[in-house]
Coordinates of C-alpha atoms in Angstrom, one line a residue:
Chain A
M2 CA 0.1 0.5 -0.1
N3 CA 1.7 3.4 -0.9
I4 CA 1.5 6.2 2.0
L5 CA 1.5 9.8 2.2
A6 CA 3.5 10.9 5.2
L7 CA 3.5 14.7 6.0
D8 CA 5.3 16.5 9.4
T9 CA 5.5 20.5 9.8
S10 CA 5.4 20.7 13.7
T11 CA 8.9 21.8 13.8
E12 CA 10.9 24.4 11.4
Y13 CA 11.0 21.5 9.0
C14 CA 9.0 20.3 6.4
F15 CA 8.9 16.7 6.2
L16 CA 6.9 14.3 3.3
A17 CA 7.5 10.5 2.8
L18 CA 5.7 9.0 0.3
R19 CA 6.1 5.4 1.0
L20 CA 5.6 2.7 -2.2
D21 CA 6.4 -0.9 -2.1
G22 CA 10.0 -1.4 -1.8
K23 CA 10.9 2.1 -1.2
T24 CA 10.3 5.4 0.5
L25 CA 10.8 8.4 -1.7
V26 CA 11.4 11.8 1.1
R27 CA 11.6 15.2 1.4
D28 CA 13.1 17.6 4.0
V29 CA 13.6 21.0 3.8
L30 CA 14.1 24.0 6.4
A31 CA 10.9 25.4 6.7
G32 CA 11.5 28.1 8.9
Q33 CA 7.9 29.5 8.9
R34 CA 7.6 28.7 5.4
H35 CA 5.8 25.4 5.2
S36 CA 2.6 26.7 3.5
E37 CA 4.3 27.6 0.6
L38 CA 6.7 24.7 0.8
L39 CA 4.0 22.0 1.3
L40 CA 1.9 21.1 -1.4
P41 CA 4.7 22.0 -4.3
L42 CA 6.8 19.0 -2.7
L43 CA 4.2 17.0 -2.6
D44 CA 3.5 17.5 -6.4
D45 CA 6.9 17.3 -7.3
M46 CA 7.4 13.8 -5.1
L47 CA 4.3 12.2 -6.7
A48 CA 5.6 13.3 -10.5
E49 CA 8.9 11.4 -9.2
A50 CA 7.2 8.8 -8.4
G51 CA 4.6 8.9 -11.5
M52 CA 1.8 8.1 -9.5
R53 CA -1.5 10.2 -8.1
L54 CA -2.9 11.1 -5.0
T55 CA -6.0 8.5 -5.8
D56 CA -3.2 5.8 -5.9
L57 CA -2.3 6.0 -2.2
G58 CA -4.6 3.7 0.5
G59 CA -4.2 6.8 3.4
I60 CA -2.7 10.2 4.5
A61 CA -0.6 10.5 7.8
F62 CA 0.0 13.1 9.6
G63 CA 2.3 14.3 12.3
N64 CA -0.4 15.6 14.8
G65 CA 1.9 16.7 17.5
P66 CA 2.6 17.7 19.9
G67 CA 4.5 20.8 18.2
S68 CA 4.3 23.8 17.2
F69 CA 0.5 24.8 17.4
T70 CA 0.5 26.5 13.9
G71 CA 2.7 23.7 12.3
L72 CA 0.1 20.7 13.4
R73 CA -2.7 22.2 11.8
I74 CA -0.8 23.4 8.5
A75 CA 0.1 19.4 8.1
C76 CA -3.6 18.2 9.3
G77 CA -5.4 21.1 7.4
V78 CA -3.5 19.9 4.1
A79 CA -4.4 15.8 5.3
Q80 CA -8.1 17.2 5.9
G81 CA -8.1 19.1 2.4
L82 CA -6.2 15.8 0.6
A83 CA -8.5 13.1 2.4
L84 CA -11.4 15.1 1.5
G85 CA -10.9 15.8 -2.2
A86 CA -9.3 12.4 -2.8
G87 CA -11.6 10.0 -0.8
L88 CA -9.1 8.7 1.5
P89 CA -8.6 7.8 5.1
V90 CA -6.1 9.5 7.2
A91 CA -3.9 8.5 10.2
G92 CA -2.5 11.1 13.0
V93 CA 0.6 9.7 14.5
S94 CA 2.4 11.6 17.7
T95 CA 5.3 13.2 16.8
L96 CA 6.8 11.7 20.3
L97 CA 6.0 8.3 19.0
A98 CA 7.8 8.9 15.8
L99 CA 10.7 10.0 17.9
A100 CA 11.2 6.3 19.0
E101 CA 10.5 5.0 15.8
G102 CA 13.6 6.9 14.4
C103 CA 15.8 6.2 17.4
G104 CA 16.8 2.9 16.6
G105 CA 16.5 1.6 20.1
E106 CA 13.7 -0.9 21.6
R107 CA 13.4 1.7 24.7
A108 CA 12.7 5.6 24.0
V109 CA 12.2 8.1 26.0
A110 CA 11.0 10.9 24.0
C111 CA 11.3 14.5 25.0
L112 CA 10.3 17.6 22.5
D113 CA 11.0 21.1 24.1
A114 CA 7.6 23.0 24.6
R115 CA 9.1 26.3 25.4
M116 CA 8.2 27.8 28.9
G117 CA 10.5 25.9 30.8
E118 CA 8.8 22.6 30.1
V119 CA 8.8 19.3 27.8
Y120 CA 6.3 17.1 25.9
H121 CA 7.7 13.9 27.1
A122 CA 6.4 10.0 26.7
A123 CA 8.3 6.6 26.6
Y124 CA 8.1 3.8 24.2
E125 CA 9.0 -0.1 24.6
K126 CA 8.7 -2.3 21.3
R127 CA 7.2 -5.6 22.3
G128 CA 6.9 -8.4 20.1
G129 CA 7.6 -5.6 17.5
E130 CA 5.5 -3.1 18.2
W131 CA 5.9 -0.3 20.5
Q132 CA 4.0 -0.2 23.5
T133 CA 3.5 3.0 25.4
V134 CA 5.1 3.1 28.7
S135 CA 4.4 6.6 29.9
E136 CA 1.5 8.5 28.4
P137 CA 2.6 11.8 26.2
G138 CA 2.2 14.7 28.9
L139 CA 3.8 18.4 29.6
Y140 CA 6.3 18.7 32.5
A141 CA 9.2 21.0 33.4
P142 CA 12.3 18.6 32.8
G143 CA 12.7 18.1 36.4
S144 CA 9.7 16.4 37.7
V145 CA 9.1 14.3 34.1
P146 CA 7.8 10.7 35.1
S147 CA 10.5 7.8 36.0
L148 CA 11.1 5.1 34.2
D149 CA 12.1 1.6 35.0
G150 CA 15.4 -0.2 34.1
G151 CA 18.1 0.9 31.5
G152 CA 19.0 1.0 27.9
W153 CA 16.7 4.0 26.8
V154 CA 17.1 5.9 24.0
A155 CA 16.8 9.5 24.9
C156 CA 15.8 11.1 21.9
G157 CA 14.4 14.7 20.3
S158 CA 14.7 18.9 21.0
G159 CA 13.8 18.9 24.6
F160 CA 17.3 16.8 25.5
A161 CA 18.9 19.5 23.8
Q162 CA 17.5 22.0 25.4
H163 CA 16.6 20.5 28.8
G164 CA 19.8 17.9 28.6
E165 CA 21.5 17.9 31.8
E166 CA 17.7 18.4 34.1
L167 CA 15.9 15.3 32.3
L168 CA 19.6 13.1 32.1
E169 CA 20.2 13.6 35.9
R170 CA 16.2 12.6 36.6
Y171 CA 17.5 9.4 34.8
A172 CA 20.8 9.4 35.7
G173 CA 22.0 5.7 34.7
Q174 CA 19.5 4.2 32.8
V175 CA 20.0 6.4 29.4
A176 CA 22.3 4.3 27.2
R177 CA 22.3 6.7 24.5
V178 CA 21.3 10.6 23.6
D179 CA 19.9 11.7 20.2
A180 CA 19.3 15.6 20.6
D181 CA 18.9 16.2 17.1
L182 CA 16.7 13.3 16.2
L183 CA 13.2 14.7 14.2
P184 CA 9.8 13.8 13.8
R185 CA 10.5 12.7 10.1
A186 CA 8.1 12.0 7.5
E187 CA 9.4 8.5 6.5
F188 CA 9.0 7.5 10.3
I189 CA 5.6 8.7 10.7
A190 CA 4.8 6.7 7.3
R191 CA 6.2 3.3 8.8
L192 CA 4.3 4.2 12.0
A193 CA 0.9 5.0 9.9
A194 CA 1.6 2.0 7.5
P195 CA 0.0 -1.3 9.7
V196 CA -2.8 1.4 10.4
F197 CA -4.3 1.5 7.3
A198 CA -2.7 -2.1 6.6
A199 CA -5.7 -3.1 9.0
G200 CA -8.4 -0.5 7.6
R201 CA -8.0 1.8 10.9
G202 CA -7.8 4.9 9.2
A203 CA -9.8 7.7 10.4
D204 CA -12.0 10.2 8.4
A205 CA -11.0 13.1 7.1
A206 CA -12.8 15.1 9.7
E207 CA -11.6 13.4 12.6
A208 CA -7.9 13.9 12.2
L209 CA -7.6 16.2 14.1
P210 CA -4.0 17.8 16.2
L211 CA -3.4 16.4 19.6
Y212 CA -1.4 19.5 21.4
I213 CA -0.8 18.7 25.2
R214 CA -0.7 22.1 25.7
D215 CA -4.3 23.0 26.6
K216 CA -4.7 25.7 28.8
V217 CA -3.7 28.6 26.4
A218 CA -5.8 31.4 28.0
L219 CA -7.3 32.3 31.0
K220 CA -11.1 32.3 31.2
T221 CA -12.7 35.4 33.0
S222 CA -13.7 33.6 35.4
E223 CA -10.2 32.6 36.5
R224 CA -8.6 35.7 36.6
I225 CA -7.4 37.7 40.2
Chain B
M8 CA -18.9 27.5 -12.4
L9 CA -19.4 26.5 -9.1
T10 CA -17.1 28.6 -6.0
L11 CA -16.7 27.1 -2.6
G12 CA -15.9 29.9 -0.6
I13 CA -14.2 29.5 2.6
E14 CA -13.7 32.2 5.8
T15 CA -12.2 31.6 8.5
S16 CA -10.6 35.1 9.9
C17 CA -11.7 35.1 13.1
D18 CA -14.2 33.6 15.1
E19 CA -16.8 32.2 12.5
T20 CA -16.4 29.2 10.3
G21 CA -18.1 30.0 7.2
I22 CA -18.5 27.8 3.9
A23 CA -20.9 28.4 0.8
L24 CA -21.0 27.4 -2.8
Y25 CA -21.8 29.8 -5.2
H26 CA -23.0 29.6 -8.8
G27 CA -21.9 32.1 -11.8
E28 CA -25.6 31.2 -12.9
R29 CA -28.0 30.0 -9.9
G30 CA -26.5 32.4 -7.4
L31 CA -25.9 30.9 -3.7
L32 CA -27.0 27.6 -3.4
A33 CA -25.9 27.0 0.4
H34 CA -23.9 28.0 3.0
A35 CA -23.4 27.0 6.7
L36 CA -21.5 28.5 9.8
H37 CA -20.6 27.8 13.1
S38 CA -20.0 30.9 15.3
Q39 CA -17.5 30.5 18.1
V40 CA -19.0 33.5 20.0
A41 CA -19.9 31.2 23.0
M42 CA -16.7 29.8 23.2
H43 CA -14.7 33.0 23.4
A44 CA -17.4 34.7 25.8
E45 CA -15.9 32.5 28.7
Y46 CA -12.7 34.6 28.0
G47 CA -14.0 37.9 27.8
G48 CA -12.7 38.5 23.8
V49 CA -11.7 36.5 21.2
V50 CA -8.4 34.1 22.0
P51 CA -6.7 33.5 18.8
E52 CA -4.9 29.9 19.6
L53 CA -8.5 29.1 20.6
A54 CA -10.2 30.4 17.5
S55 CA -7.5 28.1 15.5
R56 CA -8.3 25.1 17.4
D57 CA -12.0 25.2 16.2
H58 CA -11.8 26.2 12.9
I59 CA -9.8 22.9 11.9
R60 CA -12.4 21.0 14.3
R61 CA -15.3 22.5 12.1
I62 CA -14.5 23.4 8.6
V63 CA -14.7 19.6 7.1
P64 CA -18.1 18.8 9.0
L65 CA -19.0 22.7 7.8
I66 CA -17.9 22.0 4.1
R67 CA -19.9 18.3 3.7
E68 CA -23.0 19.5 4.8
T69 CA -23.0 23.0 2.3
V70 CA -22.2 20.3 -0.5
K71 CA -25.5 18.4 1.0
M72 CA -27.2 21.2 1.2
A73 CA -26.6 22.3 -2.5
A74 CA -27.7 18.6 -3.8
C75 CA -24.5 18.3 -5.6
E76 CA -20.9 16.4 -5.3
L77 CA -17.7 18.2 -4.3
S78 CA -16.4 16.6 -7.5
D79 CA -18.8 19.5 -8.9
V80 CA -16.7 22.3 -7.7
D81 CA -15.1 24.6 -9.9
A82 CA -12.9 26.6 -7.8
I83 CA -12.2 27.5 -4.2
A84 CA -11.7 30.8 -3.0
Y85 CA -10.9 31.5 0.8
T86 CA -10.3 34.4 3.0
Q87 CA -6.7 35.1 2.6
G88 CA -6.2 37.6 5.3
P89 CA -6.7 40.3 6.7
G90 CA -7.3 38.5 10.3
L91 CA -5.5 36.7 12.4
A92 CA -2.8 34.2 11.1
G93 CA -3.0 31.4 12.7
A94 CA -6.7 31.1 11.8
L95 CA -6.9 32.3 8.2
L96 CA -4.1 29.5 8.2
V97 CA -7.0 27.0 9.0
G98 CA -8.8 27.6 5.8
A99 CA -5.4 28.3 3.2
S100 CA -4.0 24.9 4.7
V101 CA -7.9 22.9 3.8
A102 CA -8.6 25.3 0.6
A103 CA -5.3 24.3 -0.9
A104 CA -5.1 20.6 -0.4
L105 CA -8.7 20.5 -1.1
A106 CA -8.1 21.8 -4.6
Y107 CA -4.8 20.2 -5.2
A108 CA -6.8 17.1 -4.6
L109 CA -9.6 17.8 -6.9
N110 CA -7.3 19.5 -9.4
I111 CA -8.9 23.0 -9.6
P112 CA -7.9 26.4 -9.0
T113 CA -7.6 28.3 -5.6
L114 CA -7.8 31.7 -4.9
G115 CA -7.4 34.1 -1.8
V116 CA -9.9 36.6 -1.0
H117 CA -9.8 40.1 0.5
H118 CA -11.6 39.2 3.7
L119 CA -12.9 43.6 3.3
E120 CA -14.2 42.8 -0.4
G121 CA -16.2 40.1 0.8
H122 CA -18.3 42.8 3.2
L123 CA -17.7 45.3 0.7
L124 CA -19.4 43.2 -2.3
S125 CA -22.0 41.0 0.2
P126 CA -25.4 43.6 -0.8
L127 CA -24.5 42.1 -4.5
L128 CA -25.7 38.9 -3.3
E129 CA -29.4 40.2 -2.6
E130 CA -32.2 40.3 -5.2
N131 CA -31.7 44.1 -6.2
P132 CA -28.3 44.5 -6.1
P133 CA -26.9 48.4 -6.1
A134 CA -25.4 48.8 -9.7
F135 CA -21.3 50.4 -9.5
T136 CA -20.3 53.2 -8.3
F137 CA -21.3 53.2 -4.4
I138 CA -20.3 54.3 -1.4
A139 CA -20.0 51.6 1.5
L140 CA -20.0 52.4 4.8
L141 CA -18.2 49.3 6.2
V142 CA -19.2 49.2 9.7
S143 CA -17.6 46.3 12.0
G144 CA -16.2 45.0 15.2
G145 CA -12.5 45.6 13.1
H146 CA -13.1 48.4 11.1
T147 CA -14.6 51.6 10.5
Q148 CA -14.4 53.1 7.0
L149 CA -16.3 54.8 4.1
M150 CA -15.1 53.5 0.9
E151 CA -15.9 54.7 -3.3
V152 CA -16.5 51.3 -4.5
G153 CA -16.0 51.4 -8.5
G154 CA -16.0 48.2 -9.1
V155 CA -14.8 44.9 -8.3
G156 CA -11.5 45.6 -6.9
R157 CA -11.7 49.6 -7.3
Y158 CA -11.9 51.0 -3.7
A159 CA -10.7 54.3 -2.5
L160 CA -10.5 55.0 1.2
L161 CA -12.6 57.9 1.7
G162 CA -12.0 58.0 5.7
E163 CA -11.6 55.9 8.5
T164 CA -11.6 55.4 12.1
L165 CA -8.3 56.9 13.4
D166 CA -8.9 55.0 17.4
D167 CA -11.5 52.3 17.9
A168 CA -13.6 50.7 15.0
A169 CA -17.6 51.3 15.9
G170 CA -18.1 47.8 16.4
E171 CA -14.9 47.9 19.0
A172 CA -16.4 50.5 21.0
F173 CA -19.9 48.8 21.7
D174 CA -18.1 46.1 23.3
K175 CA -16.4 48.1 25.2
T176 CA -18.9 50.1 26.0
A177 CA -21.2 47.1 27.3
K178 CA -18.1 45.8 29.1
L179 CA -18.0 48.8 31.3
L180 CA -22.0 48.8 31.6
G181 CA -20.9 45.4 32.9
L182 CA -22.8 43.6 29.9
G183 CA -20.3 40.7 29.6
Y184 CA -18.3 40.1 25.7
P185 CA -19.3 40.3 23.1
G186 CA -21.6 42.9 24.5
G187 CA -22.7 45.1 21.3
P188 CA -25.9 43.3 20.5
A189 CA -26.9 43.5 24.3
L190 CA -26.1 47.0 24.6
S191 CA -28.3 47.9 21.4
K192 CA -31.0 45.9 23.6
L193 CA -30.6 47.7 26.3
A194 CA -30.5 50.7 24.8
E195 CA -34.0 50.0 23.1
Q196 CA -35.1 51.1 26.9
G197 CA -33.5 53.9 27.6
T198 CA -34.6 57.2 27.2
P199 CA -34.0 59.5 24.7
G200 CA -32.4 62.8 25.6
R201 CA -32.1 62.2 29.5
F202 CA -28.2 62.1 28.6
K203 CA -26.3 63.6 26.0
L204 CA -23.1 62.3 24.2
P205 CA -20.2 64.1 22.3
R206 CA -20.8 63.6 18.6
P207 CA -17.0 62.9 18.0
M208 CA -15.5 64.5 14.7
I209 CA -18.7 65.2 13.3
N210 CA -17.5 68.6 12.4
S211 CA -13.9 67.9 11.6
G212 CA -14.5 68.7 7.3
D213 CA -13.7 65.3 6.7
L214 CA -14.8 61.7 6.8
N215 CA -12.8 60.1 9.6
F216 CA -14.3 59.0 12.7
S217 CA -13.1 58.9 16.4
F218 CA -14.9 56.8 19.2
S219 CA -12.0 56.3 21.6
G220 CA -12.8 59.3 23.7
L221 CA -16.5 57.8 24.0
K222 CA -16.1 55.3 26.2
T223 CA -14.4 57.7 28.6
A224 CA -17.3 60.0 28.4
V225 CA -19.4 56.5 28.9
L226 CA -17.2 55.6 32.3
T227 CA -17.7 59.2 33.6
L228 CA -21.5 58.8 33.4
A229 CA -21.5 55.1 34.1
R230 CA -19.3 56.3 37.8
K231 CA -21.9 59.3 38.2
H232 CA -25.0 57.6 37.9
A233 CA -24.7 53.5 38.2
P234 CA -25.8 51.3 39.1
D235 CA -29.6 51.2 38.5
E236 CA -30.5 49.6 35.7
A237 CA -32.9 52.5 34.0
S238 CA -29.9 54.9 34.4
R239 CA -27.5 52.0 32.6
A240 CA -30.1 51.7 29.7
D241 CA -30.7 55.7 29.2
I242 CA -26.4 56.1 28.8
A243 CA -27.2 53.1 26.4
R244 CA -29.3 54.5 24.6
A245 CA -27.1 58.2 24.6
F246 CA -23.9 56.2 23.4
Q247 CA -25.7 54.1 20.4
E248 CA -27.5 57.7 19.6
A249 CA -24.0 59.6 19.3
I250 CA -22.7 56.5 17.2
V251 CA -25.6 56.3 14.9
E252 CA -25.4 60.0 13.9
V253 CA -21.7 60.4 13.5
L254 CA -22.3 57.5 11.5
T255 CA -25.1 58.6 9.6
V256 CA -23.6 62.3 9.3
K257 CA -20.2 61.1 7.8
A258 CA -22.0 58.4 5.5
L259 CA -24.4 61.0 3.9
A260 CA -21.6 63.8 3.7
A261 CA -19.8 60.9 1.6
V262 CA -23.0 60.3 -0.8
Q263 CA -22.9 64.1 -0.9
Q264 CA -19.1 65.2 -1.8
T265 CA -18.9 62.0 -4.3
G266 CA -22.1 62.7 -5.6
H267 CA -22.8 59.2 -5.8
R268 CA -26.6 58.0 -5.2
R269 CA -26.1 54.7 -4.0
L270 CA -24.8 53.8 -0.2
V271 CA -24.3 50.3 0.7
V272 CA -23.8 49.2 4.4
A273 CA -22.1 46.1 5.7
G274 CA -20.3 44.8 8.4
G275 CA -21.7 43.3 11.8
V276 CA -22.8 46.8 13.2
G277 CA -24.8 46.9 9.7
A278 CA -27.5 45.1 11.7
N279 CA -27.9 47.7 13.9
R280 CA -31.3 48.4 14.1
Q281 CA -31.2 52.0 14.7
L282 CA -28.7 52.8 12.3
R283 CA -30.9 51.1 9.6
A284 CA -33.6 53.2 10.6
Q285 CA -32.1 56.7 11.2
L286 CA -29.7 55.8 8.0
S287 CA -32.1 54.6 5.8
G288 CA -34.8 57.8 7.1
A289 CA -32.1 60.6 6.3
A290 CA -31.3 58.9 3.0
Q291 CA -34.3 59.0 1.8
R292 CA -35.0 62.7 2.6
Q293 CA -31.6 63.5 0.4
G294 CA -32.6 60.9 -2.6
I295 CA -30.2 58.1 -1.6
D296 CA -31.0 54.6 -2.5
V297 CA -29.5 52.9 1.1
Y298 CA -28.5 48.8 0.5
Y299 CA -28.0 46.8 3.3
P300 CA -26.6 42.8 2.9
K301 CA -29.4 39.9 4.6
L302 CA -28.5 40.1 8.9
E303 CA -27.0 37.1 8.6
F304 CA -24.4 38.4 5.9
C305 CA -23.7 41.5 8.1
T306 CA -21.5 39.4 10.3
D307 CA -18.8 37.3 8.7
N308 CA -19.6 34.5 6.3
G309 CA -18.8 32.3 3.6
A310 CA -21.1 33.4 1.0
M311 CA -19.0 37.0 0.8
I312 CA -16.1 35.0 -0.1
A313 CA -17.5 32.8 -2.4
F314 CA -19.0 35.2 -4.1
A315 CA -16.0 37.8 -3.8
G316 CA -13.9 34.7 -5.3
A317 CA -16.5 34.1 -8.1
Q318 CA -16.0 38.3 -9.1
R319 CA -12.1 37.3 -9.8
L320 CA -12.4 33.9 -12.2
R321 CA -9.4 35.6 -14.0
H322 CA -7.2 36.1 -11.0
L323 CA -7.8 32.2 -10.4
N324 CA -4.8 30.6 -10.0
T325 CA -4.4 27.2 -11.6
Q326 CA -0.8 26.5 -11.2
D327 CA 1.1 27.2 -8.4
R328 CA 0.0 25.2 -5.3
R329 CA 2.1 27.3 -2.6
F330 CA -0.6 29.0 0.0
N331 CA 0.1 32.2 2.3
V332 CA -1.9 34.3 4.5
R333 CA -1.6 38.1 5.1
A334 CA -2.8 39.1 8.4
R335 CA -2.1 42.7 7.3
W336 CA -3.8 43.6 4.0
E337 CA -4.2 46.9 2.8
L338 CA -7.3 46.7 0.3
N339 CA -6.0 49.4 -1.9
Q340 CA -3.3 46.4 -2.5
L341 CA -6.0 44.7 -4.9
E342 CA -6.3 44.4 -8.6
A343 CA -9.5 46.0 -10.6
V344 CA -11.3 43.5 -11.9

């Protein structure tokens, strides 16, 4: 099954077209130009593969956490493409994408959430499938959930921004640190493949971002 | 030619289908007013989050109401600006991707052009050239509209927009958010003439407005007479009379100065009953025709975007699949059609 994956949750614009036997990718440092890059890159990639949208089995996107605006660009584009081409959608966690890309079997993924916090999750591969050990959450680096045992691969921008504090928290448990790892579209496509193969893709309207940070303003009643 | 219109510039998700020969086929709207009310104003991030939840179901609903299929759509017009960047991006993302998937062109529409042209959706539309009074929560402008994309600014507010003045004054009177409509309702119970507020810039000799000083005047009155209900209603009355008189005098002055006999009123404040009554009465005495959009098309909506897009078919973008938004965008930067 051919799968398209998009991620615009970071300052990169990532696309991947997973075909039988090979995966085409596009990685561009986008800054804030994701909206200008995304569809032309997609068009170019489909042309290289000699395909049309309707040849796809599904559209996957990094549904968060990450830049709020970035999440909505990938989500809106996934919604629009899926609605127009009648395709199913799969939202894939950017934290799980880091785990998938880290090359290990135990991953503690942290993305910098700004404001002195990190998005955090931990996953372990059992029987070839990722199991969630610690659900995606928003934490101060000093109070991330504890983990059992060792051999954890610490990955994501959270370890670049708050590495010292986080690694102190997981002292003796981390085998390797990959702070530069990004939630690339090829990881997302790989994770989405079994979802689409099992017919568990979602309708376009159900493709929504998972922001994690949900408290973005105070209600009138909550102000002092 | 069937155009799908998508509006997400602020706190309403609006979708519509406009047909070149058959007119407006269907439109649907989701307003976020109740959600933002708890926060005392529009929270941009929450607005964006709501748009992306609503947009696909609303597109489907509109297509269903119009008894057609998505594959019948020939072009997609979306609000490109001005407005909240994050909110605009939701509409732009979905519009651009949907158009790509359907292999049809897109068009980024100027939100205010949508408002200016909205009276043309009515059965007896005004002919060009007309004067437009654009009054909403974000804008108070007098424009000379010579055709699609031919807009000359005659005057505008130097500070608060008229709708903004309504909302802020309502807040001062304890009417919550968005208080504009509540203030108008309260004003209807007020005694005319008990209080007299200034008519800012009414004799300025130009077509500009200033409404921020009215707030201060209201605050002074409210402190002196609050908190009984009758006084609040009388203050609301005085405030509304002041704004309505200034808008009426300046709009008619614009008509007189330019010599065009047609006046169009667009934007959310255009739904105000006292404004409509006073403006229509005064215009009639001077032999001026006044045109209003339907009440539901005074506030933000998808119909005006679909319609404005349909007037610009030669500006359709068929090849370039990049999309972007313009949070700030002057009307005079538009190309004439």
